[in-house]
Amino acid sequence: MRISIQLGVDGETVKRDVLEIAEHKLGEMTDEEIESAIEIKIRTWVDRMIQVEWEVIDE
């Protein structure tokens, strides 16, 4: 299964990717389990792609 994903910031797409889940890993999963597996895959991708840095510049 291939999943197209895009990351947007302030209304602009800044990153596109295609995630894959091997069909044999989906096996006899229900639709709900497949949806959950997709969400986990996307969350993992987001965790790798997004870093937020900040610092106080005025007190």
XYZ file of N, CA, C and O in Angstrom:
236
model
N 0.846 -1.164 0.000
C 0.000 0.000 0.000
C 0.895 1.232 0.000
O 1.842 1.316 0.751
N 0.579 2.169 -0.875
C 1.331 3.424 -0.950
C 0.428 4.555 -0.478
O -0.743 4.612 -0.863
N 0.994 5.454 0.309
C 0.239 6.560 0.882
C 0.947 7.855 0.519
O 2.115 8.040 0.859
N 0.258 8.735 -0.181
C 0.811 10.037 -0.521
C 0.598 10.956 0.677
O -0.496 11.014 1.248
N 1.644 11.686 1.051
C 1.559 12.561 2.217
C 2.210 13.888 1.865
O 3.154 13.941 1.083
N 1.665 14.963 2.401
C 2.286 16.265 2.212
C 2.207 17.049 3.508
O 1.242 16.928 4.255
N 3.247 17.817 3.753
C 3.350 18.627 4.954
C 3.175 20.079 4.553
O 3.857 20.562 3.647
N 2.259 20.754 5.207
C 2.011 22.153 4.902
C 2.328 23.033 6.100
O 2.119 22.647 7.245
N 2.859 24.213 5.807
C 3.130 25.208 6.831
C 2.567 26.531 6.341
O 2.892 26.971 5.231
N 1.711 27.134 7.149
C 1.106 28.426 6.813
C 0.452 28.400 5.430
O 0.582 29.317 4.635
N -0.226 27.310 5.138
C -0.955 27.189 3.885
C -0.125 26.769 2.681
O -0.650 26.636 1.583
N 1.187 26.577 2.859
C 2.062 26.177 1.765
C 2.587 24.768 1.971
O 3.019 24.427 3.068
N 2.556 23.969 0.930
C 3.147 22.641 0.997
C 4.658 22.786 0.958
O 5.205 23.408 0.051
N 5.324 22.236 1.969
C 6.779 22.352 2.038
C 7.486 21.015 1.848
O 8.683 20.979 1.603
N 6.743 19.925 1.928
C 7.358 18.596 1.769
C 6.297 17.620 1.289
O 5.173 17.621 1.791
N 6.661 16.806 0.313
C 5.799 15.724 -0.179
C 6.584 14.431 -0.089
O 7.798 14.427 -0.280
N 5.863 13.342 0.135
C 6.534 12.053 0.228
C 5.512 10.958 -0.053
O 4.305 11.205 -0.073
N 6.002 9.768 -0.285
C 5.144 8.597 -0.431
C 5.617 7.576 0.587
O 6.792 7.222 0.624
N 4.702 7.152 1.437
C 5.003 6.134 2.440
C 4.475 4.808 1.936
O 3.476 4.752 1.219
N 5.143 3.750 2.326
C 4.718 2.422 1.886
C 4.562 1.494 3.077
O 5.345 1.550 4.026
N 3.528 0.676 3.009
C 3.323 -0.397 3.977
C 3.200 -1.673 3.157
O 2.359 -1.767 2.259
N 4.055 -2.629 3.442
C 4.039 -3.892 2.701
C 2.685 -4.578 2.862
O 2.160 -4.672 3.971
N 2.128 -5.024 1.749
C 0.814 -5.671 1.762
C 0.775 -6.869 2.707
O -0.218 -7.092 3.392
N 1.883 -7.635 2.777
C 1.876 -8.826 3.629
C 1.770 -8.457 5.113
O 1.321 -9.262 5.920
N 2.147 -7.228 5.478
C 2.030 -6.797 6.871
C 0.584 -6.472 7.242
O 0.227 -6.475 8.406
N -0.231 -6.176 6.225
C -1.629 -5.847 6.491
C -2.463 -7.112 6.694
O -3.456 -7.078 7.417
N -2.046 -8.181 6.046
C -2.672 -9.490 6.223
C -4.171 -9.464 6.383
O -4.894 -9.007 5.523
N -4.620 -9.953 7.518
C -6.058 -10.081 7.793
C -6.585 -8.932 8.650
O -7.582 -9.088 9.355
N -5.923 -7.793 8.613
C -6.350 -6.647 9.428
C -7.724 -6.139 8.997
O -8.067 -6.172 7.816
N -8.454 -5.619 9.969
C -9.725 -4.961 9.668
C -9.435 -3.576 9.105
O -8.308 -3.076 9.194
N -10.452 -2.934 8.548
C -10.284 -1.575 8.029
C -9.804 -0.626 9.124
O -8.968 0.239 8.883
N -10.339 -0.786 10.334
C -9.944 0.072 11.456
C -8.477 -0.144 11.820
O -7.759 0.812 12.120
N -8.017 -1.381 11.796
C -6.618 -1.684 12.103
C -5.682 -1.138 11.022
O -4.602 -0.637 11.330
N -6.123 -1.205 9.772
C -5.323 -0.659 8.671
C -5.222 0.859 8.814
O -4.146 1.440 8.667
N -6.339 1.494 9.138
C -6.332 2.946 9.343
C -5.393 3.329 10.488
O -4.624 4.286 10.387
N -5.398 2.570 11.540
C -4.507 2.810 12.674
C -3.048 2.638 12.265
O -2.180 3.438 12.648
N -2.749 1.624 11.467
C -1.383 1.390 10.991
C -0.917 2.554 10.114
O 0.230 2.993 10.217
N -1.808 3.076 9.285
C -1.481 4.226 8.446
C -1.182 5.443 9.317
O -0.203 6.160 9.100
N -2.011 5.683 10.323
C -1.806 6.819 11.217
C -0.479 6.715 11.962
O 0.234 7.713 12.117
N -0.111 5.527 12.388
C 1.177 5.322 13.067
C 2.325 5.625 12.104
O 3.296 6.294 12.465
N 2.220 5.152 10.876
C 3.254 5.398 9.868
C 3.409 6.897 9.614
O 4.524 7.418 9.537
N 2.288 7.605 9.513
C 2.328 9.050 9.281
C 2.915 9.769 10.489
O 3.751 10.663 10.337
N 2.516 9.390 11.694
C 3.051 10.015 12.905
C 4.564 9.850 12.995
O 5.289 10.786 13.353
N 5.051 8.677 12.648
C 6.491 8.414 12.660
C 7.205 9.303 11.643
O 8.255 9.874 11.927
N 6.631 9.446 10.471
C 7.187 10.305 9.432
C 7.247 11.753 9.915
O 8.270 12.426 9.773
N 6.143 12.228 10.499
C 6.083 13.605 11.002
C 7.132 13.826 12.083
O 7.825 14.849 12.084
N 7.284 12.873 12.994
C 8.292 13.000 14.054
C 9.697 13.139 13.483
O 10.540 13.840 14.038
N 9.975 12.482 12.365
C 11.294 12.573 11.723
C 11.480 13.888 10.982
O 12.580 14.414 10.892
N 10.405 14.431 10.410
C 10.490 15.593 9.531
C 10.460 16.939 10.253
O 11.014 17.911 9.756
N 9.786 17.013 11.380
C 9.546 18.311 12.007
C 10.432 18.512 13.225
O 10.486 17.671 14.110
N 11.123 19.631 13.219
C 11.874 20.073 14.378
C 11.465 21.526 14.627
O 11.387 22.317 13.695
N 11.224 21.855 15.879
C 10.875 23.221 16.244
C 11.937 23.711 17.214
O 12.229 23.054 18.209
N 12.532 24.845 16.900
C 13.527 25.451 17.767
C 13.032 26.823 18.169
O 12.371 27.510 17.386
N 13.358 27.224 19.384
C 12.934 28.549 19.831
C 13.935 29.091 20.848
O 14.733 28.356 21.411
N 13.905 30.418 21.003
C 14.725 31.074 22.014
C 14.052 32.376 22.400
O 13.329 32.975 21.597
N 14.263 32.803 23.609
C 13.717 34.081 24.070
C 14.592 35.179 23.484
O 15.819 35.161 23.639
N 13.975 36.154 22.794
C 14.770 37.229 22.207
C 14.494 38.575 22.884
O 15.190 39.536 22.630
N 13.467 38.645 23.715
C 13.156 39.884 24.402
C 12.403 39.556 25.685
O 11.469 38.771 25.658
N 12.843 40.130 26.780
C 12.150 39.876 28.061
C 11.315 41.043 28.465
O 11.528 42.140 28.142
